[in-house]
């Protein structure tokens, strides 16, 4: 897929990158750089081209970096989290089949333990309630779990109610809400921005984002791998997932971001991650992000500049001179004759 990215700072020629080849290890893209240097603008510009070429784009906007500017074709849609029920606890998959009660209870209790820092006794109780709900063909909800804790003996010892009651009242966990329809979104050839109301704190937005990613990962697993499809069909089943300030999300083995990065190709998930500095990410995440098909490096922040100075990195002075909207792009480029180059790093002005 040929994408226009802007103008070369050296030759003044238009630059086109080659993106989305199925021969690549992954189709992820990474955007590094100081705040305000054009990362979000570049993502908006390039993702629009991908949408025009048949991809869906999902922007998880927990950092409030995106808006509805320039939506002349009506292909940008906003999803308010409070208008839907987050589906991490649903008992039926996309095919309408009920999950095995033991597997369901294990999955749900593990999520709750991670999110609410449950102890082992609390996790065991959540497992029992979740298994019983699944056997009855009902989704577990936080309100059901809170009420079950209230009527249980030694409830004061468990203290689950105190931990979850405020979340149990949140609109995005209400039973009467519909779930996010991932199938419709991914096949839409449009951009969907998932937004959070200002009533949520920064940490609460991350909490909800993790649950949304778990729900999306579950959809991808239930749908199955798409490697057996031809390129056109695969594009219809693939999507771009934009994650700003990616270092704020958990990268542990139990959480969805690691699997979406390591197995994204199988799921048709193309992660576009941005962060002010690679130094903000843990070592494992740094390695995976460094393997992205395309890397955009804007003017670095002070942490990155200090690292480059210590390592005597030759890029430091050139990157330091970059202005707003200028970056170094490491990718494979499409020449005027249509041939694709080897991976190279060129300096460009985003168009």
CSV table of C-alpha atoms in Angstrom, one decimal:
chain,number,residue,atom,x,y,z
A,1,UNK,CA,0.0,0.0,0.0
A,2,UNK,CA,1.4,3.4,-1.1
A,3,UNK,CA,1.0,6.2,1.4
A,4,UNK,CA,2.0,9.8,0.9
A,5,UNK,CA,3.8,11.2,3.9
A,6,UNK,CA,5.2,14.6,2.8
A,7,UNK,CA,8.3,16.2,1.3
A,8,UNK,CA,11.9,15.2,1.7
A,9,UNK,CA,13.9,17.8,3.6
A,10,UNK,CA,17.0,17.0,1.5
A,11,UNK,CA,15.7,16.6,-2.1
A,12,UNK,CA,12.3,18.5,-1.7
A,13,UNK,CA,10.7,15.5,-3.5
A,14,UNK,CA,7.4,14.0,-2.5
A,15,UNK,CA,7.9,10.9,-0.3
A,16,UNK,CA,5.7,7.8,-0.4
A,17,UNK,CA,6.2,4.9,2.0
A,18,UNK,CA,5.2,1.3,1.4
A,19,UNK,CA,3.0,0.0,4.2
A,20,UNK,CA,1.0,-3.1,5.0
A,21,UNK,CA,3.0,-5.8,3.2
A,22,UNK,CA,2.1,-9.3,4.3
A,23,UNK,CA,5.8,-10.3,4.1
A,24,UNK,CA,6.7,-8.0,7.0
A,25,UNK,CA,7.1,-9.2,10.6
A,26,UNK,CA,4.3,-6.8,11.6
A,27,UNK,CA,2.5,-3.8,10.3
A,28,UNK,CA,2.9,-1.6,13.4
A,29,UNK,CA,4.0,2.1,13.2
A,30,UNK,CA,5.6,4.1,16.0
A,31,UNK,CA,5.7,7.8,16.5
A,32,UNK,CA,8.3,9.3,18.9
A,33,UNK,CA,8.8,12.9,19.8
A,34,UNK,CA,8.3,15.8,22.1
A,35,UNK,CA,4.7,17.0,22.8
A,36,UNK,CA,3.4,19.5,20.2
A,37,UNK,CA,5.8,18.5,17.4
A,38,UNK,CA,3.1,16.9,15.1
A,39,UNK,CA,2.7,13.3,16.1
A,40,UNK,CA,-1.1,13.3,16.3
A,41,UNK,CA,-1.4,15.4,13.1
A,42,UNK,CA,0.8,12.8,11.3
A,43,UNK,CA,-1.3,10.0,12.6
A,44,UNK,CA,-4.5,11.7,11.5
A,45,UNK,CA,-3.1,12.5,8.0
A,46,UNK,CA,-1.8,9.0,7.3
A,47,UNK,CA,-4.7,7.1,8.9
A,48,UNK,CA,-7.1,8.9,6.6
A,49,UNK,CA,-5.3,7.6,3.6
A,50,UNK,CA,-5.5,4.0,5.0
A,51,UNK,CA,-9.3,4.5,5.5
A,52,UNK,CA,-9.6,5.6,1.9
A,53,UNK,CA,-7.8,2.4,0.9
A,54,UNK,CA,-10.2,0.1,2.8
A,55,UNK,CA,-8.9,-0.1,6.4
A,56,UNK,CA,-10.9,0.8,9.5
A,57,UNK,CA,-9.2,3.0,12.1
A,58,UNK,CA,-9.9,2.8,15.8
A,59,UNK,CA,-8.5,5.6,18.0
A,60,UNK,CA,-8.6,4.9,21.8
A,61,UNK,CA,-8.5,8.6,23.0
A,62,UNK,CA,-7.7,8.3,26.7
A,63,UNK,CA,-5.2,11.1,26.3
A,64,UNK,CA,-7.7,13.5,24.5
A,65,UNK,CA,-5.4,14.1,21.6
A,66,UNK,CA,-7.9,13.8,18.7
A,67,UNK,CA,-10.8,15.8,17.4
A,68,UNK,CA,-13.4,15.9,14.6
A,69,UNK,CA,-11.6,18.5,12.5
A,70,UNK,CA,-11.8,18.2,8.7
A,71,UNK,CA,-14.5,15.5,8.5
A,72,UNK,CA,-15.8,16.5,5.1
A,73,UNK,CA,-16.6,13.0,4.0
A,74,UNK,CA,-18.4,12.0,7.2
A,75,UNK,CA,-16.1,9.0,7.9
A,76,UNK,CA,-15.1,10.0,11.4
A,77,UNK,CA,-17.4,8.7,14.2
A,78,UNK,CA,-17.3,9.2,17.9
A,79,UNK,CA,-18.1,6.5,20.4
A,80,UNK,CA,-18.8,7.8,23.9
A,81,UNK,CA,-17.8,5.0,26.4
A,82,UNK,CA,-20.8,5.8,28.6
A,83,UNK,CA,-23.2,5.0,25.7
A,84,UNK,CA,-22.1,1.4,25.7
A,85,UNK,CA,-21.5,-1.5,28.0
A,86,UNK,CA,-17.9,-2.6,28.1
A,87,UNK,CA,-18.0,-6.3,27.1
A,88,UNK,CA,-15.1,-7.8,29.0
A,89,UNK,CA,-17.5,-9.8,31.2
A,90,UNK,CA,-20.0,-11.1,28.5
A,91,UNK,CA,-20.6,-14.8,28.6
A,92,UNK,CA,-21.5,-15.2,24.9
A,93,UNK,CA,-19.0,-14.7,22.0
A,94,UNK,CA,-19.6,-13.1,18.7
A,95,UNK,CA,-21.1,-16.3,17.4
A,96,UNK,CA,-23.7,-16.5,20.2
A,97,UNK,CA,-22.1,-19.4,21.9
A,98,UNK,CA,-21.8,-19.5,25.7
A,99,UNK,CA,-18.2,-19.7,27.1
A,100,UNK,CA,-17.3,-22.7,29.3
A,101,UNK,CA,-18.2,-21.6,32.9
A,102,UNK,CA,-14.9,-22.5,34.4
A,103,UNK,CA,-12.9,-20.7,31.6
A,104,UNK,CA,-15.2,-17.7,31.9
A,105,UNK,CA,-14.8,-17.5,35.7
A,106,UNK,CA,-11.0,-17.9,35.4
A,107,UNK,CA,-10.8,-15.1,32.9
A,108,UNK,CA,-13.1,-12.7,34.6
A,109,UNK,CA,-11.7,-13.2,38.1
A,110,UNK,CA,-8.1,-12.7,36.7
A,111,UNK,CA,-9.2,-9.4,35.1
A,112,UNK,CA,-10.8,-8.2,38.3
A,113,UNK,CA,-7.8,-9.2,40.4
A,114,UNK,CA,-5.5,-7.2,38.1
A,115,UNK,CA,-7.8,-4.2,37.8
A,116,UNK,CA,-8.9,-3.9,41.5
A,117,UNK,CA,-5.9,-5.5,43.2
A,118,UNK,CA,-7.9,-8.3,44.6
A,119,UNK,CA,-6.3,-10.7,47.1
A,120,UNK,CA,-6.6,-14.4,46.6
A,121,UNK,CA,-9.7,-14.7,48.8
A,122,UNK,CA,-11.4,-11.9,46.9
A,123,UNK,CA,-10.4,-13.5,43.6
A,124,UNK,CA,-11.8,-16.9,44.7
A,125,UNK,CA,-15.1,-15.3,45.6
A,126,UNK,CA,-15.3,-13.4,42.3
A,127,UNK,CA,-14.6,-16.8,40.6
A,128,UNK,CA,-17.5,-18.4,42.3
A,129,UNK,CA,-19.9,-15.6,41.5
A,130,UNK,CA,-18.8,-15.5,37.8
A,131,UNK,CA,-19.0,-19.2,37.4
A,132,UNK,CA,-22.6,-19.3,38.8
A,133,UNK,CA,-23.6,-16.4,36.5
A,134,UNK,CA,-22.2,-18.1,33.4
A,135,UNK,CA,-23.9,-21.4,34.3
A,136,UNK,CA,-27.2,-19.4,34.4
A,137,UNK,CA,-26.4,-17.9,31.0
A,138,UNK,CA,-26.0,-14.4,32.4
A,139,UNK,CA,-23.2,-11.9,32.2
A,140,UNK,CA,-21.4,-11.0,35.4
A,141,UNK,CA,-21.7,-7.4,36.2
A,142,UNK,CA,-19.9,-5.4,38.9
A,143,UNK,CA,-23.2,-4.6,40.5
A,144,UNK,CA,-24.1,-8.3,40.8
A,145,UNK,CA,-20.7,-8.9,42.4
A,146,UNK,CA,-21.1,-6.0,44.8
A,147,UNK,CA,-24.6,-7.2,45.9
A,148,UNK,CA,-23.3,-10.8,46.3
A,149,UNK,CA,-20.5,-9.5,48.5
A,150,UNK,CA,-23.1,-7.6,50.6
A,151,UNK,CA,-25.1,-10.7,51.5
A,152,UNK,CA,-22.2,-12.9,52.1
A,153,UNK,CA,-20.9,-13.7,55.6
A,154,UNK,CA,-17.6,-12.1,56.4
A,155,UNK,CA,-18.2,-9.5,53.7
A,156,UNK,CA,-16.2,-7.0,55.8
A,157,UNK,CA,-13.2,-9.3,55.5
A,158,UNK,CA,-13.5,-9.5,51.7
A,159,UNK,CA,-14.2,-5.8,51.1
A,160,UNK,CA,-15.0,-6.3,47.5
A,161,UNK,CA,-18.0,-4.1,47.7
A,162,UNK,CA,-15.9,-1.0,48.8
A,163,UNK,CA,-13.5,-1.5,45.9
A,164,UNK,CA,-16.0,-1.8,43.1
A,165,UNK,CA,-19.2,-0.1,44.1
A,166,UNK,CA,-18.4,3.3,42.4
A,167,UNK,CA,-17.5,1.5,39.2
A,168,UNK,CA,-20.6,-0.7,39.5
A,169,UNK,CA,-22.7,2.5,39.2
A,170,UNK,CA,-20.8,3.7,36.1
A,171,UNK,CA,-22.9,3.9,32.9
A,172,UNK,CA,-20.4,1.8,30.9
A,173,UNK,CA,-21.1,-1.2,33.2
A,174,UNK,CA,-24.9,-0.9,33.1
A,175,UNK,CA,-26.7,-4.1,31.9
A,176,UNK,CA,-29.2,-2.2,29.7
A,177,UNK,CA,-26.5,-0.8,27.4
A,178,UNK,CA,-25.5,-2.4,24.1
A,179,UNK,CA,-22.0,-3.7,23.6
A,180,UNK,CA,-19.5,-2.1,21.3
A,181,UNK,CA,-20.0,-3.7,17.9
A,182,UNK,CA,-16.5,-4.5,16.8
A,183,UNK,CA,-17.5,-6.4,13.7
A,184,UNK,CA,-19.3,-3.4,12.3
A,185,UNK,CA,-16.5,-1.0,13.2
A,186,UNK,CA,-13.7,-3.1,11.7
A,187,UNK,CA,-15.6,-3.6,8.4
A,188,UNK,CA,-16.7,0.0,8.2
A,189,UNK,CA,-13.8,1.6,6.3
A,190,UNK,CA,-14.1,4.6,8.6
A,191,UNK,CA,-12.4,6.1,11.7
A,192,UNK,CA,-13.9,5.6,15.1
A,193,UNK,CA,-12.7,7.7,18.0
A,194,UNK,CA,-13.5,6.2,21.4
A,195,UNK,CA,-13.8,9.0,23.9
A,196,UNK,CA,-14.2,9.3,27.7
A,197,UNK,CA,-16.2,12.0,29.5
A,198,UNK,CA,-14.3,14.6,31.6
A,199,UNK,CA,-15.8,13.0,34.7
A,200,UNK,CA,-13.2,10.3,34.6
A,201,UNK,CA,-9.8,10.8,36.0
A,202,UNK,CA,-6.6,10.0,34.0
A,203,UNK,CA,-6.1,6.7,35.8
A,204,UNK,CA,-9.8,5.8,35.3
A,205,UNK,CA,-9.5,6.4,31.6
A,206,UNK,CA,-6.6,4.0,31.5
A,207,UNK,CA,-8.5,1.5,33.5
A,208,UNK,CA,-11.4,1.6,31.0
A,209,UNK,CA,-9.0,1.5,28.1
A,210,UNK,CA,-7.5,-1.7,29.3
A,211,UNK,CA,-11.0,-3.3,29.5
A,212,UNK,CA,-11.9,-2.1,26.0
A,213,UNK,CA,-8.6,-3.6,24.7
A,214,UNK,CA,-9.5,-6.9,26.4
A,215,UNK,CA,-12.9,-6.8,24.7
A,216,UNK,CA,-11.3,-6.1,21.3
A,217,UNK,CA,-8.8,-8.9,21.8
A,218,UNK,CA,-11.6,-11.3,22.7
A,219,UNK,CA,-13.4,-10.4,19.4
A,220,UNK,CA,-10.2,-11.0,17.4
A,221,UNK,CA,-9.6,-14.4,19.0
A,222,UNK,CA,-13.2,-15.5,18.4
A,223,UNK,CA,-13.1,-14.3,14.8
A,224,UNK,CA,-9.9,-16.3,14.3
A,225,UNK,CA,-6.7,-15.6,12.3
A,226,UNK,CA,-7.0,-13.9,8.9
A,227,UNK,CA,-3.7,-15.2,7.3
A,228,UNK,CA,-5.6,-17.5,5.1
A,229,UNK,CA,-7.5,-14.7,3.3
A,230,UNK,CA,-6.3,-13.0,0.1
A,231,UNK,CA,-5.0,-9.4,0.4
A,232,UNK,CA,-8.3,-7.7,-0.4
A,233,UNK,CA,-10.3,-9.8,2.0
A,234,UNK,CA,-7.6,-9.5,4.6
A,235,UNK,CA,-7.7,-5.7,4.4
A,236,UNK,CA,-11.5,-5.8,5.0
A,237,UNK,CA,-10.8,-7.8,8.2
A,238,UNK,CA,-7.8,-5.7,9.3
A,239,UNK,CA,-7.8,-2.5,11.3
A,240,UNK,CA,-5.5,0.3,12.6
A,241,UNK,CA,-5.5,0.8,16.4
A,242,UNK,CA,-4.1,4.2,17.5
A,243,UNK,CA,-2.7,4.5,21.0
A,244,UNK,CA,-1.3,7.8,22.1
A,245,UNK,CA,1.0,7.9,25.2
A,246,UNK,CA,1.3,4.2,24.9
A,247,UNK,CA,3.6,3.9,27.9
A,248,UNK,CA,0.6,4.5,30.1
A,249,UNK,CA,-0.9,1.2,29.2
A,250,UNK,CA,0.1,-2.1,31.0
A,251,UNK,CA,2.6,-4.3,29.1
A,252,UNK,CA,2.4,-7.3,31.4
A,253,UNK,CA,1.7,-10.8,30.0
A,254,UNK,CA,-1.8,-10.8,31.3
A,255,UNK,CA,-2.8,-7.6,29.6
A,256,UNK,CA,-3.9,-7.2,25.9
A,257,UNK,CA,-1.3,-4.7,24.6
A,258,UNK,CA,1.5,-7.2,24.6
A,259,UNK,CA,-0.6,-9.8,22.7
A,260,UNK,CA,-1.8,-7.2,20.2
A,261,UNK,CA,1.8,-6.2,19.5
A,262,UNK,CA,3.3,-9.7,19.4
A,263,UNK,CA,0.3,-11.4,17.6
A,264,UNK,CA,-1.2,-8.4,15.8
A,265,UNK,CA,-0.4,-9.7,12.3
A,266,UNK,CA,-2.5,-12.9,13.1
A,267,UNK,CA,-5.4,-10.8,14.3
A,268,UNK,CA,-5.2,-8.2,11.6
A,269,UNK,CA,-4.3,-5.6,14.2
A,270,UNK,CA,-2.0,-2.8,13.1
A,271,UNK,CA,-0.9,-0.9,16.2
A,272,UNK,CA,0.1,2.8,15.7
A,273,UNK,CA,1.7,3.7,19.0
A,274,UNK,CA,3.0,7.1,20.0
A,275,UNK,CA,5.0,8.3,23.0
A,276,UNK,CA,7.2,11.3,23.8
A,277,UNK,CA,10.2,9.2,24.5
A,278,UNK,CA,11.1,5.5,24.1
A,279,UNK,CA,12.8,6.0,27.5
A,280,UNK,CA,9.3,6.1,29.1
A,281,UNK,CA,8.6,2.5,28.0
A,282,UNK,CA,10.0,-0.6,29.7
A,283,UNK,CA,12.7,-2.6,28.0
A,284,UNK,CA,10.4,-5.3,26.6
A,285,UNK,CA,8.1,-2.7,25.1
A,286,UNK,CA,11.1,-0.8,23.7
A,287,UNK,CA,12.3,-3.9,21.8
A,288,UNK,CA,8.9,-4.6,20.3
A,289,UNK,CA,8.3,-1.0,19.3
A,290,UNK,CA,11.7,-0.9,17.7
A,291,UNK,CA,10.6,-3.8,15.4
A,292,UNK,CA,7.8,-1.7,13.9
A,293,UNK,CA,7.5,-1.6,10.2
A,294,UNK,CA,7.5,2.2,10.2
A,295,UNK,CA,9.2,4.5,12.7
A,296,UNK,CA,8.6,8.3,12.9
A,297,UNK,CA,11.0,10.3,15.0
A,298,UNK,CA,10.1,13.9,15.7
A,299,UNK,CA,12.1,16.4,17.8
A,300,UNK,CA,13.1,14.4,20.8
A,301,UNK,CA,12.4,15.3,24.4
A,302,UNK,CA,15.2,15.9,26.9
A,303,UNK,CA,15.3,12.3,28.0
A,304,UNK,CA,15.9,11.0,24.5
A,305,UNK,CA,18.5,13.8,23.8
A,306,UNK,CA,20.4,12.8,26.9
A,307,UNK,CA,20.4,9.2,25.9
A,308,UNK,CA,21.6,10.0,22.4
A,309,UNK,CA,24.4,12.2,23.8
A,310,UNK,CA,25.6,9.4,26.2
A,311,UNK,CA,25.6,6.9,23.3
A,312,UNK,CA,27.3,9.4,21.0
A,313,UNK,CA,24.4,8.8,18.5
A,314,UNK,CA,25.0,10.7,15.3
A,315,UNK,CA,21.3,11.4,14.9
A,316,UNK,CA,21.2,13.7,17.9
A,317,UNK,CA,22.2,16.9,16.3
A,318,UNK,CA,19.9,16.4,13.2
A,319,UNK,CA,16.9,15.4,15.3
A,320,UNK,CA,17.5,18.3,17.7
A,321,UNK,CA,17.2,20.7,14.7
A,322,UNK,CA,13.8,19.4,13.6
A,323,UNK,CA,10.9,21.8,13.7
A,324,UNK,CA,7.2,21.2,14.1
A,325,UNK,CA,5.9,18.7,11.6
A,326,UNK,CA,9.4,17.6,10.6
A,327,UNK,CA,10.7,14.0,11.4
A,328,UNK,CA,13.0,11.2,10.5
A,329,UNK,CA,11.1,8.3,9.0
A,330,UNK,CA,12.5,4.8,8.9
A,331,UNK,CA,10.6,2.8,6.3
A,332,UNK,CA,10.6,1.2,2.9
A,333,UNK,CA,9.8,3.9,0.3
A,334,UNK,CA,8.0,3.7,-3.1
A,335,UNK,CA,10.1,5.2,-5.9
A,336,UNK,CA,8.8,7.1,-8.9
A,337,UNK,CA,9.1,3.9,-11.0
A,338,UNK,CA,6.9,2.0,-8.6
A,339,UNK,CA,9.7,-0.1,-7.1
A,340,UNK,CA,10.1,-0.4,-3.4
A,341,UNK,CA,13.4,0.4,-1.7
A,342,UNK,CA,15.1,-1.3,1.2
A,343,UNK,CA,14.4,0.1,4.6
A,344,UNK,CA,16.0,3.5,5.0
A,345,UNK,CA,15.9,6.6,7.2
A,346,UNK,CA,15.0,9.9,5.6
A,347,UNK,CA,14.1,13.3,6.9
A,348,UNK,CA,10.8,14.7,5.9
A,349,UNK,CA,8.2,17.5,6.4
A,350,UNK,CA,4.8,16.0,7.0
A,351,UNK,CA,2.5,17.3,4.3
